[in-house]
Every structure is written in structure tokens, then in C-alpha cells.
Amino acid sequence: MQNKESSDRFIARTVDRYFRRLGPRAQVALCQLPLTVIIVGLVIAAPAAWPAVLTSELFIASLVLHALLFAGCLLVPWERLGPYAQLVIPILDLVAIGLSRNGAAPNLQGLSVLAIFPVIWLSASGMAAKTGIILSFFGPALIGLPSLLAKIPHITPADITTAVLLPFMMLAVSLAVRFASVNMRLQQRRLESQEAEMRNLLAASKENERLLHTILDTVDVGIIAVDADGKVLLVNDQQNHFESAARPVGHTLDADPSLKNDGDDTQPLLLSQDRKTPLPPDRHPVKRAIRGETFADHLVWFGESPRQRAVSTAARAIRNDDGGFDGAVVVFNDVTGLVEAISAKDEFVANVSHEFRTPLNAVIGNLDLVLEDEEALYPLAVERLEVAQRNAERLLALVSDLLVSASAAAHIYPRKTDLAGLVESSIGSAHLHAERSRVELDTDVPAPLWVHVDPLRIGQALDNLVSNAIKYSPDGGHVKVSARSEKGWVRLQVQDAGMGMTEAETSRIFTRFYRSAAAKEASIPGVGLGLSITKAIVERHGGEISCTSKPGAGSTFTVALPADGPPSQA
Ligand code: ADP
């Protein structure tokens, strides 16, 4: 229905466009052409069909008038006259048709029907409705009048009906044409206003697009927008800059790297947190976003030293009205300065901690020596020295933690490692602790389970998680360590049924020195550094750590690490 309507509109608009392209003379001649063609046909047929009409002076006069009218259409400079001047032609057409009709009577009675041409012209011309209707009625009425009068006094009802029928028919045609042309004009106006609205919308949308591009190119974060199929919709200047800086020297700028052939050295180099290992293809921020993942603070390194940049990436999905996935926006924020400041601070803390350890060891060693000879000391002095010893040991533990915390993530040496072996040795060293705390240890890890990690660091992270699980199960219970390999990743879980935490506490446990209220109240020893160290180690391996917990019901820590194949035999 709508298609038909639009194709009708298309035809009407095309005809209208071509008609407007003609000059005024050609336009007037075109309106007159159908009538002229019929008259010419009549003249050609007359000698054979109605030879008598050619003897009528009136008919000959009408032919001359028709000829003059058509010539007038072509010769009169209508463009210089008013818009309604040309209507003189259809009015004179009525006169010419009247002459033809009365000249050709009684041979060609039907000629009055030709009045339909001037009537349509007058009605569609846009002239005042009243004038048009009067002309359309009385013009044809006058055409039949002379032959009616000629029949006086022998007029029959059939004669009257014939004479009256024509003006009424023409009146009906005039009204129909007028309604149709009014309707057409209304439609045209509606179309024009729709077109104007569309033009305004288009201009507004172009303006918005310009504004959006200016904003996108002004901000100092890189932005990529992709559709649901991963096609790049938009890349801003800053992102192009990141990519070209990360591309091996001598290569030209191209579209988004993450979507192209993996391992192609014309593409920007994205590295994991160790700043050396190329990011696995499915960990590329844009690829993750295309899979519908929403994330924030995913740190990747662009390019190689010395132009290497630390970039924090985040992605949000674009949803359609039905909540379906329509694409994603990925944001790249250069945090090289911040990362360098943090590592400078860590280095400072590591240096200071290291410097503290030597004198502290000397203090503790000397206190141990003095306390070895307890009998030679006053009981009060022993008590005081023991307090000093305990605090010096606490200080040493704190300094050691700080040192580890600062350096844990700094250097890792990944190699193909059997995670099952690491779990086994971690459980083995936690055995005594667990027994004392009445905690049962359980493992569910298929052996061997290969991962590409630094065994020393991941062992340290695992020890932290297992010792926490035991430590925060004050009433005893069950701790289970399980691991599975899935889609290029190894997922390790440490699950306990201990004291658990609230959601708000769980969200803060990876922050340095944070301890939950329950842990402090229960006087469980600790300084709140273990998990931040664990997180740094895991992330250094390009992995992720998360925790789910419920107060009184226990906690589950999940570590995801990029897997690797078994070590080569060589
Ligand atoms: P520490 O154990 O030395 O306090 P961590 O960084 O290892 O430091 O842990 C930070 C805090 O997280 C702990 O103080 C404790 O409140 C909470 N926490 C860690 N592991 C668990 C766990 N398995 N169950 C409940 N709370 C935990």
C-alpha cells in the first residue's frame, strides 16, 4: 500500500518536474494539444465520413479559430503576461467547440463532448473556484443552446434533456478535477513540509556529527566504536596516534589493529602486563568488547620500548531498544605516567624496606642473644626485652611484606609450569597450619595442568590464598583448591567455609592495608598486604583475580591465568 502510494507520488513528481522544465509557451501548447489533435483527426476524417460538414461556414470558421488558438499558444509571449492570461485559450476553446458543434449539426451532435478539454484545463488551473464552476457550467450550456432554440416550437423533452445533460456533466467533471487537484496540492504541500523537515533533520544530524567528531578528536583518550560484527564504526585521532606509535617503525597507519590478522607485524603491538608477552588475540580489548564483555581498568602495553605506553582500557556494550547487543565502545587511556610513578614509589619502598631489614635483623639478633641468658636478667627486664623482641619481629614481618609487595610484580620469569605441582606443594606447606586450625584441606586439580607462569610468584600467590582461607576459618572447616583448563585459560579456585565478608568489604580486599572489620575484631594476625601482592602477581601474568563471599558462609577466590601447552621435550 505504502509502496504503491510512493510510486504514484514518484510518477506525479516526475511528470510535474518535466512539465515545469518546459517554457510557458510549450506548457500552454501542451494543454491545448489533445483538443487540437482531435480536431485535426476530425478534419482528416470529414471528407469521407461527413462531407456535408465541410460545406458549413460555421464549421469552417470553428476550424480557423481552433488553428488560431493553437498558433496563439505557441506564439503569444505568455511569460510576459499574468499567470491567468493563458486561460483565455480554454475559454475561446469553448467558443470554437460551440461553433464546430452548431456548424456540424445535425451530423456531428456529439462534438459538444469536446468541451471536456477546456473544462478540465479551467478546473485544474487554480483559478477562483466560483469562476471556474460558472465557466464549466455555462460554457457547455451555451454550446447546446442555439440548436435547442432552433427547434422552437417543436422542442421535445428529449431535446431539453440532451441540452441540459452536457452542462451538468461538465459541472461534475469540473468538481471532480477541482477536488483531485486540491487533494494533490495538499499532498504536495505535505510532501514539501516533510522534505523540509528531513532537510532540517539531516542538517541537525550533520551538525551533531561534526560536534561529536570535534569532541572525540579533542579528548586525550583513544576511542573505538565497533558494531556487533566487529566492523569499526569510528576511531578518533588519539587512538590513531596510539596505534601508529605502537606500530613497528616504517609501517603505515591502518584501521583497528585488534581485528586484523594476528601476528601481522604491520599491526600495532599489544603486550601483556609483563611488557614483553604479546597479548593473546582473544584478550585484545576490542575483541573482548565484540564478545559483549564489559570491563574497566584492563591494562595493556602498546608498542615496544622506548616508545612503549601503558594504556588502561575499558569497554561498554551498545544495546538496542530490545536490550540486544549492537556493538561496543572501547576507550584507551594513556596511564604511562601513573604506572611509572607507582613503580618509582614501589622501588622507593623496596629500597627503604631493604635498608630497614639489616638494622632490624641486628636488633632482633642482639635481643635473641641477650634473652638466651635469661637468668642473668631481672624478670622485669626480660618482660620488657620480650616486648621489644615481639615488636621488632612484627616490624621485620611488615618490612618484608612491604618489600615483597613492592617487588612482587616487578619481575616475573614465566615458563611452562605444572599448576597441579604448585598446588600440591602449597597444600603440603599449609598442612601444619590447617591441622592446628582444625581445617580440612582438599584438592581437585587434574595433573599435569600446564600454565605459562613464574612458578615462584604463582606459588607465592597460591600460598597467600590458601593461608588466608585457613586463617579466616577460625572455627575450623573445609578448604578446597580446584583448577580447570577452559578455552585457553586455567581457572583456579580457593574455596573456604569460613567467616566470609560483606559485599562492600569484598570489593576492597585487594587494596593495600585493607582488613575487614571482622578480621580485626577477631584479632586474626595480618597487615592487609597479602591480597594486593597476589593481585599484582596474577595481573603481571596477564591474568585476573576475583572474589565472591558471604558473611558467615565463606569465600571463593578465583584466579584466571592464560594457559599454555606442555613444555617441549627439547
Ligand atoms: P591479611 O590477611 O594480612 O590481613 P590480605 O591482603 O591477605 O591481608 O587480606 C586482606 C583482608 O581480606 C583480610 O584482612 C581479611 O579481612 C580479608 N580476607 C582475605 N581472605 C579472606 C578469606 N578467605 N575469608 C575472609 N576474609 C578474607
Coordinates of C-alpha atoms and ligand atoms in Angstrom, one line a residue:
M1 CA 0.0 0.0 0.0
Q2 CA 2.7 2.4 1.1
N3 CA 4.8 1.3 -1.9
K4 CA 2.0 2.0 -4.3
E5 CA 1.5 5.4 -2.8
S6 CA 5.1 6.3 -3.0
S7 CA 5.4 5.1 -6.6
D8 CA 2.3 7.2 -7.5
R9 CA 4.0 10.1 -5.8
F10 CA 7.1 9.4 -7.7
I11 CA 5.3 9.4 -11.1
A12 CA 3.4 12.6 -10.2
R13 CA 6.6 14.3 -9.1
T14 CA 8.5 13.2 -12.2
V15 CA 5.7 14.4 -14.6
D16 CA 5.5 17.6 -12.6
R17 CA 9.2 18.2 -12.8
Y18 CA 9.4 17.6 -16.6
F19 CA 6.3 19.9 -17.1
R20 CA 7.9 22.7 -15.1
R21 CA 11.1 22.4 -17.2
L22 CA 9.2 23.3 -20.4
G23 CA 8.8 27.1 -21.2
P24 CA 5.4 28.8 -20.7
R25 CA 4.5 28.6 -24.5
A26 CA 5.3 24.9 -24.7
Q27 CA 3.3 24.4 -21.5
V28 CA 0.2 26.2 -22.9
A29 CA 0.6 24.3 -26.3
L30 CA 0.8 21.0 -24.4
C31 CA -2.5 21.7 -22.6
Q32 CA -4.1 22.6 -26.0
L33 CA -2.6 19.7 -27.9
P34 CA -5.2 16.9 -27.1
L35 CA -8.1 19.1 -28.4
T36 CA -6.1 20.2 -31.5
V37 CA -5.2 16.5 -32.3
I38 CA -8.9 15.5 -32.2
I39 CA -9.9 18.4 -34.4
V40 CA -7.1 17.5 -36.9
G41 CA -8.4 13.9 -36.9
L42 CA -11.9 15.2 -37.5
V43 CA -10.8 17.3 -40.5
I44 CA -9.0 14.3 -41.9
A45 CA -12.0 12.0 -41.5
A46 CA -14.6 14.6 -42.5
P47 CA -14.4 14.3 -46.4
A48 CA -15.1 10.6 -46.2
A49 CA -17.3 10.4 -43.2
W50 CA -19.3 13.6 -43.0
P51 CA -18.6 15.5 -46.3
A52 CA -21.6 17.8 -45.6
V53 CA -19.9 19.4 -42.6
L54 CA -17.2 20.9 -44.8
T55 CA -19.8 23.0 -46.5
S56 CA -20.9 24.6 -43.3
E57 CA -19.4 28.1 -42.9
L58 CA -19.8 28.0 -39.2
F59 CA -17.8 24.7 -39.0
I60 CA -15.0 26.2 -41.3
A61 CA -14.9 29.2 -39.0
S62 CA -14.6 27.0 -36.0
L63 CA -11.6 25.2 -37.6
V64 CA -9.9 28.5 -38.3
L65 CA -10.5 29.5 -34.7
H66 CA -9.0 26.2 -33.5
A67 CA -6.0 26.7 -35.7
L68 CA -5.6 30.3 -34.5
L69 CA -5.8 29.2 -30.9
F70 CA -3.1 26.6 -31.3
A71 CA -0.9 29.1 -33.1
G72 CA -1.6 31.6 -30.3
C73 CA -0.5 29.0 -27.7
L74 CA 2.9 28.8 -29.4
L75 CA 3.3 32.5 -30.4
V76 CA 1.9 34.6 -27.5
P77 CA 4.7 35.5 -25.0
W78 CA 2.8 34.1 -22.0
E79 CA 5.8 34.6 -19.8
R80 CA 5.3 38.4 -20.0
L81 CA 1.6 38.2 -19.2
G82 CA -0.1 37.4 -15.9
P83 CA -0.4 33.8 -14.7
Y84 CA -4.1 33.6 -15.6
A85 CA -3.8 35.2 -19.1
Q86 CA -3.4 31.8 -20.7
L87 CA -6.9 30.8 -19.5
V88 CA -8.2 32.9 -22.4
I89 CA -7.4 29.8 -24.6
P90 CA -9.8 27.3 -22.9
I91 CA -12.5 30.0 -22.8
L92 CA -12.1 30.6 -26.5
D93 CA -11.9 26.8 -26.9
L94 CA -15.5 26.7 -25.6
V95 CA -16.5 29.2 -28.3
A96 CA -14.7 27.2 -31.0
I97 CA -16.3 24.0 -29.9
G98 CA -19.7 25.8 -29.9
L99 CA -19.1 26.9 -33.5
S100 CA -18.0 23.4 -34.5
R101 CA -21.0 21.7 -32.8
N102 CA -23.5 24.1 -34.3
G103 CA -21.8 24.1 -37.7
A104 CA -21.6 20.3 -37.8
A105 CA -25.2 19.7 -36.5
P106 CA -27.1 17.6 -37.2
N107 CA -24.3 15.4 -38.5
L108 CA -22.0 15.5 -35.5
Q109 CA -24.1 16.1 -32.4
G110 CA -21.5 14.5 -30.1
L111 CA -19.0 17.3 -30.7
S112 CA -20.2 19.1 -27.5
V113 CA -18.4 16.5 -25.5
L114 CA -15.1 18.1 -26.6
A115 CA -15.9 20.8 -24.0
I116 CA -14.4 18.4 -21.5
F117 CA -10.9 19.5 -22.5
P118 CA -11.3 23.3 -21.7
V119 CA -13.3 22.4 -18.7
I120 CA -10.5 20.2 -17.2
W121 CA -8.0 22.9 -18.1
L122 CA -10.0 25.6 -16.4
S123 CA -10.8 23.5 -13.3
A124 CA -7.1 22.4 -12.8
S125 CA -5.7 25.9 -13.4
G126 CA -6.1 27.1 -9.8
M127 CA -8.4 30.0 -10.8
A128 CA -11.1 31.1 -8.4
A129 CA -13.5 28.2 -7.7
K130 CA -16.6 30.2 -8.4
T131 CA -15.4 31.5 -11.8
G132 CA -14.2 28.0 -12.8
I133 CA -17.6 26.4 -11.9
I134 CA -19.6 29.1 -13.7
L135 CA -17.5 28.8 -16.9
S136 CA -17.6 25.0 -16.7
F137 CA -21.4 25.0 -16.5
F138 CA -22.5 27.9 -18.6
G139 CA -19.9 27.4 -21.4
P140 CA -21.2 23.9 -22.3
A141 CA -24.8 25.1 -21.7
L142 CA -24.3 27.9 -24.4
I143 CA -22.9 25.3 -26.8
G144 CA -26.2 23.4 -26.9
L145 CA -28.4 26.5 -26.7
P146 CA -28.6 27.6 -30.4
S147 CA -29.7 24.1 -31.7
L148 CA -32.3 24.0 -28.8
L149 CA -33.6 27.4 -29.8
A150 CA -33.7 26.4 -33.4
K151 CA -36.2 23.6 -32.6
I152 CA -38.8 26.0 -31.1
P153 CA -41.7 25.5 -31.1
H154 CA -41.2 21.7 -31.6
I155 CA -39.0 21.1 -28.7
T156 CA -39.3 17.6 -27.2
P157 CA -38.4 16.6 -23.6
A158 CA -35.5 14.6 -25.1
D159 CA -34.1 17.8 -26.7
I160 CA -34.2 19.6 -23.3
T161 CA -32.6 16.7 -21.5
T162 CA -29.8 16.5 -24.1
A163 CA -29.2 20.2 -23.8
V164 CA -29.2 20.2 -20.0
L165 CA -27.2 17.0 -19.6
L166 CA -24.0 18.4 -21.1
P167 CA -23.5 21.4 -18.7
F168 CA -24.3 19.2 -15.7
M169 CA -21.8 16.5 -16.9
M170 CA -19.2 19.2 -17.3
L171 CA -20.0 20.7 -13.9
A172 CA -19.4 17.2 -12.4
V173 CA -16.1 16.8 -14.3
S174 CA -15.1 20.3 -13.1
L175 CA -15.9 19.5 -9.5
A176 CA -14.1 16.1 -9.7
V177 CA -11.0 17.8 -11.2
R178 CA -11.1 20.6 -8.7
F179 CA -11.2 18.1 -5.7
A180 CA -8.5 16.0 -7.2
S181 CA -6.2 19.0 -7.8
V182 CA -6.9 20.3 -4.3
N183 CA -6.1 16.9 -2.9
M184 CA -2.9 16.8 -5.0
R185 CA -1.9 20.2 -3.9
L186 CA -2.4 19.3 -0.2
Q187 CA -0.4 16.1 -0.7
Q188 CA 2.3 18.1 -2.4
R189 CA 2.4 20.6 0.4
R190 CA 2.6 17.8 2.9
L191 CA 5.4 16.3 0.9
E192 CA 7.2 19.6 0.8
S193 CA 6.9 20.1 4.5
Q194 CA 8.1 16.5 5.1
E195 CA 11.1 17.2 2.8
A196 CA 11.9 20.4 4.6
E197 CA 11.7 18.6 7.9
M198 CA 14.0 15.9 6.6
R199 CA 16.4 18.5 5.3
N200 CA 16.4 20.2 8.8
L201 CA 17.0 16.8 10.5
L202 CA 19.8 16.0 8.1
A203 CA 21.4 19.4 8.8
A204 CA 21.0 18.9 12.6
S205 CA 22.4 15.4 12.4
K206 CA 25.4 16.6 10.3
E207 CA 25.9 19.4 12.9
N208 CA 25.8 16.8 15.7
E209 CA 28.2 14.6 13.8
R210 CA 30.7 17.4 13.4
L211 CA 30.3 18.3 17.1
L212 CA 30.9 14.6 18.1
H213 CA 34.0 14.3 15.9
T214 CA 35.4 17.6 17.3
I215 CA 34.8 16.3 20.8
L216 CA 36.2 12.9 20.0
D217 CA 39.3 14.4 18.5
T218 CA 39.8 16.9 21.3
V219 CA 39.8 14.4 24.2
D220 CA 43.1 12.8 25.1
V221 CA 41.7 9.2 25.3
G222 CA 41.6 6.9 22.4
I223 CA 38.1 5.7 21.4
I224 CA 37.0 3.0 19.0
A225 CA 33.4 2.1 18.3
V226 CA 32.5 -1.2 16.7
D227 CA 29.3 -2.8 15.5
A228 CA 28.0 -6.3 16.6
D229 CA 30.0 -7.9 13.7
G230 CA 33.2 -6.2 14.8
K231 CA 33.2 -3.7 12.0
V232 CA 34.9 -0.4 13.1
L233 CA 32.4 2.4 13.1
L234 CA 34.7 5.1 14.4
V235 CA 38.3 5.7 15.5
N236 CA 39.3 9.1 17.0
D237 CA 42.7 10.9 16.4
Q238 CA 44.2 9.9 19.7
Q239 CA 43.5 6.2 19.0
N240 CA 45.2 6.5 15.6
H241 CA 48.1 8.1 17.4
F242 CA 48.4 5.3 19.9
E243 CA 48.2 2.7 17.1
S244 CA 50.8 4.4 14.9
A245 CA 53.2 4.9 17.8
A246 CA 52.8 1.2 18.7
R247 CA 53.3 0.0 15.1
P248 CA 56.8 -1.2 14.2
V249 CA 58.7 1.7 12.5
G250 CA 58.2 2.1 8.8
H251 CA 54.6 0.9 8.7
T252 CA 51.7 3.0 7.6
L253 CA 48.6 3.8 9.6
D254 CA 45.7 1.4 9.2
A255 CA 42.4 0.7 10.8
D256 CA 42.0 -1.1 14.1
P257 CA 44.8 -3.5 15.0
S258 CA 42.9 -5.9 17.2
L259 CA 40.6 -7.0 14.4
K260 CA 43.3 -7.8 11.9
N261 CA 45.4 -10.9 11.3
D262 CA 47.0 -11.9 14.4
G263 CA 50.8 -11.9 14.3
D264 CA 50.8 -9.5 11.5
D265 CA 53.8 -7.1 12.1
T266 CA 52.1 -4.3 10.3
Q267 CA 49.7 -4.1 13.2
P268 CA 50.3 -2.3 16.5
L269 CA 51.8 -4.4 19.1
L270 CA 49.8 -5.0 22.2
L271 CA 51.6 -6.6 25.2
S272 CA 50.6 -8.1 28.5
Q273 CA 51.4 -6.7 31.8
D274 CA 54.9 -8.1 31.8
R275 CA 55.5 -5.7 28.9
K276 CA 57.0 -8.4 26.8
T277 CA 54.5 -11.2 26.1
P278 CA 52.2 -10.3 23.1
L279 CA 48.6 -10.1 24.3
P280 CA 46.8 -13.4 23.4
P281 CA 44.4 -12.4 20.4
D282 CA 41.3 -13.2 22.4
R283 CA 42.5 -10.9 25.2
H284 CA 42.7 -7.8 22.9
P285 CA 40.4 -5.2 24.4
V286 CA 38.4 -4.7 21.1
K287 CA 37.9 -8.5 20.7
R288 CA 36.7 -8.8 24.3
A289 CA 34.3 -5.9 23.6
I290 CA 33.0 -7.6 20.5
R291 CA 32.3 -10.7 22.5
G292 CA 30.0 -8.4 24.6
E293 CA 32.3 -8.2 27.7
T294 CA 32.1 -5.0 29.8
F295 CA 35.3 -4.2 31.6
A296 CA 37.3 -1.4 33.1
D297 CA 41.0 -0.8 34.0
H298 CA 42.3 -3.6 31.8
L299 CA 46.0 -2.6 31.5
V300 CA 47.8 -3.4 28.3
W301 CA 51.1 -2.1 26.8
F302 CA 51.2 -0.5 23.4
G303 CA 54.4 -1.0 21.4
E304 CA 57.9 -1.7 22.4
S305 CA 60.5 0.2 24.5
P306 CA 61.4 3.1 24.3
R307 CA 58.1 4.3 22.9
Q308 CA 56.1 1.8 24.9
R309 CA 52.9 3.2 26.5
A310 CA 50.8 1.8 29.4
V311 CA 47.2 2.0 28.4
S312 CA 44.2 1.4 30.6
T313 CA 41.3 0.1 28.6
A314 CA 37.6 0.0 29.3
A315 CA 34.6 -1.2 27.2
R316 CA 30.9 -0.8 27.3
A317 CA 28.3 -2.6 25.1
I318 CA 25.9 -0.6 22.9
R319 CA 22.4 -2.0 23.5
N320 CA 19.4 -1.7 21.1
D321 CA 15.8 -1.0 22.2
D322 CA 15.3 -4.7 22.9
G323 CA 18.4 -4.9 25.1
G324 CA 20.3 -6.8 22.3
F325 CA 24.0 -6.4 21.6
D326 CA 24.5 -3.7 18.9
G327 CA 28.2 -3.2 19.2
A328 CA 30.6 -1.6 21.7
V329 CA 32.7 1.4 22.6
V330 CA 36.3 0.8 23.7
V331 CA 38.2 3.6 25.5
F332 CA 42.0 3.7 25.7
N333 CA 43.6 5.9 28.4
D334 CA 47.3 6.5 28.5
V335 CA 48.4 5.9 32.1
T336 CA 52.1 5.5 31.4
G337 CA 52.9 8.4 33.8
L338 CA 50.8 6.9 36.6
V339 CA 52.3 3.4 36.1
E340 CA 55.8 4.9 36.1
A341 CA 55.0 6.9 39.3
I342 CA 53.7 3.8 41.0
S343 CA 56.7 1.7 40.0
A344 CA 59.1 4.6 41.2
K345 CA 57.2 4.6 44.5
D346 CA 57.4 0.8 44.7
E347 CA 61.1 1.0 44.1
F348 CA 61.5 3.6 46.8
V349 CA 59.5 1.4 49.3
A350 CA 61.6 -1.6 48.3
N351 CA 64.8 0.3 48.8
V352 CA 63.7 1.7 52.2
S353 CA 62.4 -1.7 53.3
H354 CA 65.6 -3.3 52.3
E355 CA 67.7 -0.8 54.2
F356 CA 65.4 -1.3 57.3
R357 CA 65.9 -5.0 57.3
T358 CA 69.6 -5.1 58.1
P359 CA 69.4 -2.9 61.3
L360 CA 66.2 -4.7 62.3
N361 CA 67.9 -8.1 61.9
A362 CA 70.7 -6.8 64.0
V363 CA 68.3 -5.6 66.7
I364 CA 66.4 -8.9 66.7
G365 CA 69.7 -10.9 66.7
N366 CA 71.0 -9.0 69.7
L367 CA 67.8 -9.3 71.6
D368 CA 67.8 -13.0 71.0
L369 CA 71.4 -13.2 72.3
V370 CA 70.5 -11.2 75.4
L371 CA 67.4 -13.3 76.0
E372 CA 69.3 -16.5 75.7
D373 CA 70.9 -15.7 79.1
E374 CA 67.5 -15.0 80.7
E375 CA 68.7 -16.0 84.3
A376 CA 71.2 -13.2 84.3
L377 CA 68.5 -10.6 83.8
Y378 CA 65.9 -9.1 86.1
P379 CA 62.4 -10.6 85.4
L380 CA 61.1 -7.1 84.5
A381 CA 63.9 -6.6 82.0
V382 CA 63.1 -10.0 80.5
E383 CA 59.5 -8.9 80.1
R384 CA 60.5 -5.6 78.5
L385 CA 63.0 -7.2 76.2
E386 CA 60.4 -9.8 75.1
V387 CA 58.0 -6.9 74.2
A388 CA 60.8 -5.3 72.2
Q389 CA 61.6 -8.6 70.5
R390 CA 57.9 -9.2 69.6
N391 CA 57.6 -5.7 68.1
A392 CA 60.9 -5.9 66.3
E393 CA 59.7 -9.2 64.8
R394 CA 56.4 -7.6 63.8
L395 CA 58.3 -4.7 62.2
L396 CA 60.5 -7.1 60.3
A397 CA 57.5 -9.0 59.0
L398 CA 55.9 -5.8 57.9
V399 CA 59.0 -4.6 56.2
S400 CA 59.4 -8.0 54.5
D401 CA 55.8 -7.8 53.3
L402 CA 56.4 -4.2 52.0
L403 CA 59.4 -5.4 50.2
V404 CA 57.6 -8.3 48.6
S405 CA 54.6 -6.0 47.8
A406 CA 56.9 -3.6 46.0
S407 CA 58.8 -6.1 44.1
A408 CA 56.4 -9.0 43.6
A409 CA 55.0 -7.7 40.4
A410 CA 58.2 -6.0 39.2
H411 CA 60.0 -9.1 37.9
I412 CA 58.4 -12.3 36.8
Y413 CA 60.0 -15.0 34.7
P414 CA 57.2 -17.1 33.2
R415 CA 57.8 -20.6 31.9
K416 CA 55.7 -23.7 31.3
T417 CA 54.8 -24.9 34.7
D418 CA 52.6 -27.7 36.1
L419 CA 50.0 -26.0 38.3
A420 CA 49.0 -29.3 39.9
G421 CA 52.5 -29.5 41.3
L422 CA 52.4 -25.9 42.7
V423 CA 49.0 -26.7 44.3
E424 CA 50.4 -29.8 45.9
S425 CA 53.4 -28.1 47.4
S426 CA 51.3 -25.2 48.6
I427 CA 48.9 -27.6 50.3
G428 CA 51.9 -29.5 51.7
S429 CA 53.3 -26.4 53.4
A430 CA 49.9 -25.3 54.7
H431 CA 49.3 -28.8 56.3
L432 CA 50.5 -27.9 59.8
H433 CA 48.7 -24.6 59.9
A434 CA 45.5 -26.3 58.8
E435 CA 45.8 -29.1 61.3
R436 CA 46.3 -26.6 64.1
S437 CA 43.2 -24.6 62.9
R438 CA 41.1 -27.8 62.6
V439 CA 40.7 -27.2 58.8
E440 CA 40.5 -30.0 56.3
L441 CA 42.3 -29.4 53.1
D442 CA 41.1 -30.9 49.8
T443 CA 42.3 -30.6 46.2
D444 CA 40.7 -31.2 42.8
V445 CA 43.3 -30.5 40.2
P446 CA 44.0 -32.7 37.1
A447 CA 47.7 -33.5 36.8
P448 CA 49.5 -32.2 34.9
L449 CA 47.9 -28.8 34.3
W450 CA 50.2 -26.7 32.2
V451 CA 50.3 -22.9 32.6
H452 CA 52.8 -20.3 31.4
V453 CA 53.7 -18.7 34.7
D454 CA 56.6 -17.8 37.0
P455 CA 56.3 -20.8 39.4
L456 CA 57.9 -18.8 42.3
R457 CA 55.4 -15.9 42.1
I458 CA 52.3 -18.0 41.4
G459 CA 53.4 -20.3 44.2
Q460 CA 53.6 -17.3 46.5
A461 CA 50.1 -16.1 45.3
L462 CA 48.7 -19.6 45.9
D463 CA 50.3 -19.7 49.4
N464 CA 48.6 -16.4 50.2
L465 CA 45.2 -17.6 49.2
V466 CA 45.5 -21.0 51.0
S467 CA 46.9 -19.4 54.2
N468 CA 44.1 -16.8 54.2
A469 CA 41.5 -19.5 53.6
I470 CA 42.7 -21.3 56.7
K471 CA 43.3 -18.2 58.7
Y472 CA 39.8 -16.8 58.1
S473 CA 38.1 -20.1 59.1
P474 CA 38.5 -19.5 62.9
D475 CA 36.0 -22.3 63.7
G476 CA 37.7 -24.8 61.5
G477 CA 36.0 -26.1 58.4
H478 CA 36.9 -27.2 54.9
V479 CA 39.2 -25.6 52.3
K480 CA 39.2 -26.8 48.7
V481 CA 41.6 -25.9 45.9
S482 CA 40.4 -26.8 42.5
A483 CA 41.5 -25.9 38.9
R484 CA 40.3 -26.5 35.4
S485 CA 41.5 -25.6 32.0
E486 CA 39.0 -24.0 29.6
K487 CA 39.3 -22.2 26.3
G488 CA 43.0 -21.3 26.6
W489 CA 42.7 -20.3 30.3
V490 CA 43.3 -22.1 33.6
R491 CA 40.8 -21.2 36.3
L492 CA 42.0 -21.9 39.8
Q493 CA 39.6 -21.6 42.8
V494 CA 40.4 -21.5 46.5
Q495 CA 37.2 -22.0 48.4
D496 CA 36.6 -21.9 52.2
A497 CA 33.6 -22.1 54.5
G498 CA 35.0 -19.5 56.9
M499 CA 33.9 -16.2 58.2
G500 CA 33.3 -14.6 54.8
M501 CA 32.8 -10.9 54.2
T502 CA 30.1 -8.4 53.1
E503 CA 29.9 -7.3 49.5
A504 CA 31.4 -3.8 50.4
E505 CA 34.3 -5.5 52.2
T506 CA 34.9 -7.9 49.3
S507 CA 35.2 -5.0 46.9
R508 CA 38.1 -3.5 48.9
I509 CA 40.2 -6.5 49.9
F510 CA 42.7 -6.1 47.1
T511 CA 43.6 -2.6 48.3
R512 CA 46.8 -2.4 50.3
F513 CA 46.5 -2.5 54.1
Y514 CA 42.7 -3.1 54.0
R515 CA 41.4 -5.5 56.6
S516 CA 37.8 -6.4 57.2
A517 CA 36.1 -5.3 60.5
A518 CA 35.5 -9.0 61.4
A519 CA 39.2 -9.9 60.8
K520 CA 40.3 -7.0 63.1
E521 CA 37.7 -7.8 65.8
A522 CA 38.7 -11.5 65.8
S523 CA 42.3 -10.3 66.3
I524 CA 43.4 -12.5 63.3
P525 CA 47.1 -11.5 62.6
G526 CA 47.8 -9.8 59.3
V527 CA 48.6 -6.4 57.8
G528 CA 46.4 -6.4 54.7
L529 CA 49.2 -6.8 52.1
G530 CA 48.8 -10.4 51.0
L531 CA 45.9 -10.0 48.6
S532 CA 47.3 -6.8 46.9
I533 CA 50.6 -8.7 46.3
T534 CA 48.6 -11.7 45.0
K535 CA 46.6 -9.5 42.6
A536 CA 49.7 -7.8 41.3
I537 CA 51.4 -11.2 40.7
V538 CA 48.3 -12.5 38.8
E539 CA 47.9 -9.4 36.7
R540 CA 51.6 -9.4 35.9
H541 CA 50.9 -12.8 34.2
G542 CA 48.0 -11.3 32.2
G543 CA 45.5 -13.0 34.4
E544 CA 42.7 -11.9 36.7
I545 CA 41.6 -12.5 40.3
S546 CA 38.2 -12.1 41.8
C547 CA 36.4 -13.0 45.0
T548 CA 32.8 -13.9 46.0
S549 CA 32.0 -14.0 49.6
K550 CA 29.1 -14.1 52.1
P551 CA 29.4 -13.2 55.8
G552 CA 29.4 -16.5 57.8
A553 CA 29.2 -18.6 54.7
G554 CA 32.8 -18.5 53.4
S555 CA 34.7 -17.1 50.4
T556 CA 35.8 -18.2 47.0
F557 CA 38.8 -16.7 45.3
T558 CA 39.1 -17.3 41.5
V559 CA 42.3 -16.8 39.6
A560 CA 42.3 -17.0 35.8
L561 CA 45.7 -17.5 34.1
P562 CA 46.5 -17.8 30.4
A563 CA 47.2 -21.5 29.8
D564 CA 50.0 -22.9 27.6
G565 CA 50.8 -26.3 26.1
P566 CA 53.1 -28.8 27.8
P567 CA 56.9 -28.0 27.8
S568 CA 58.7 -29.0 24.7
Q569 CA 60.9 -32.1 25.1
A570 CA 64.0 -30.3 23.9
Ligands
ADP1 P1 45.9 -10.0 55.8 O1 45.4 -11.4 55.7 O2 47.3 -9.9 56.1 O3 45.0 -9.1 56.6 P2 45.3 -9.9 53.0 O4 45.6 -8.8 52.0 O5 45.7 -11.3 52.7 O6 45.8 -9.4 54.3 O7 43.7 -9.9 53.2 C1 43.0 -8.6 53.3 C2 41.8 -8.8 54.1 O8 40.9 -9.5 53.3 C3 41.9 -9.6 55.3 O9 42.3 -8.8 56.4 C4 40.5 -10.1 55.5 O10 39.7 -9.2 56.1 C5 40.0 -10.4 54.1 N1 40.2 -11.8 53.7 C6 41.2 -12.3 52.9 N2 41.0 -13.6 52.7 C7 39.8 -13.9 53.3 C8 39.1 -15.1 53.4 N3 39.5 -16.2 52.8 N4 37.9 -15.1 54.1 C9 37.5 -13.9 54.7 N5 38.2 -12.8 54.6 C10 39.3 -12.7 53.9

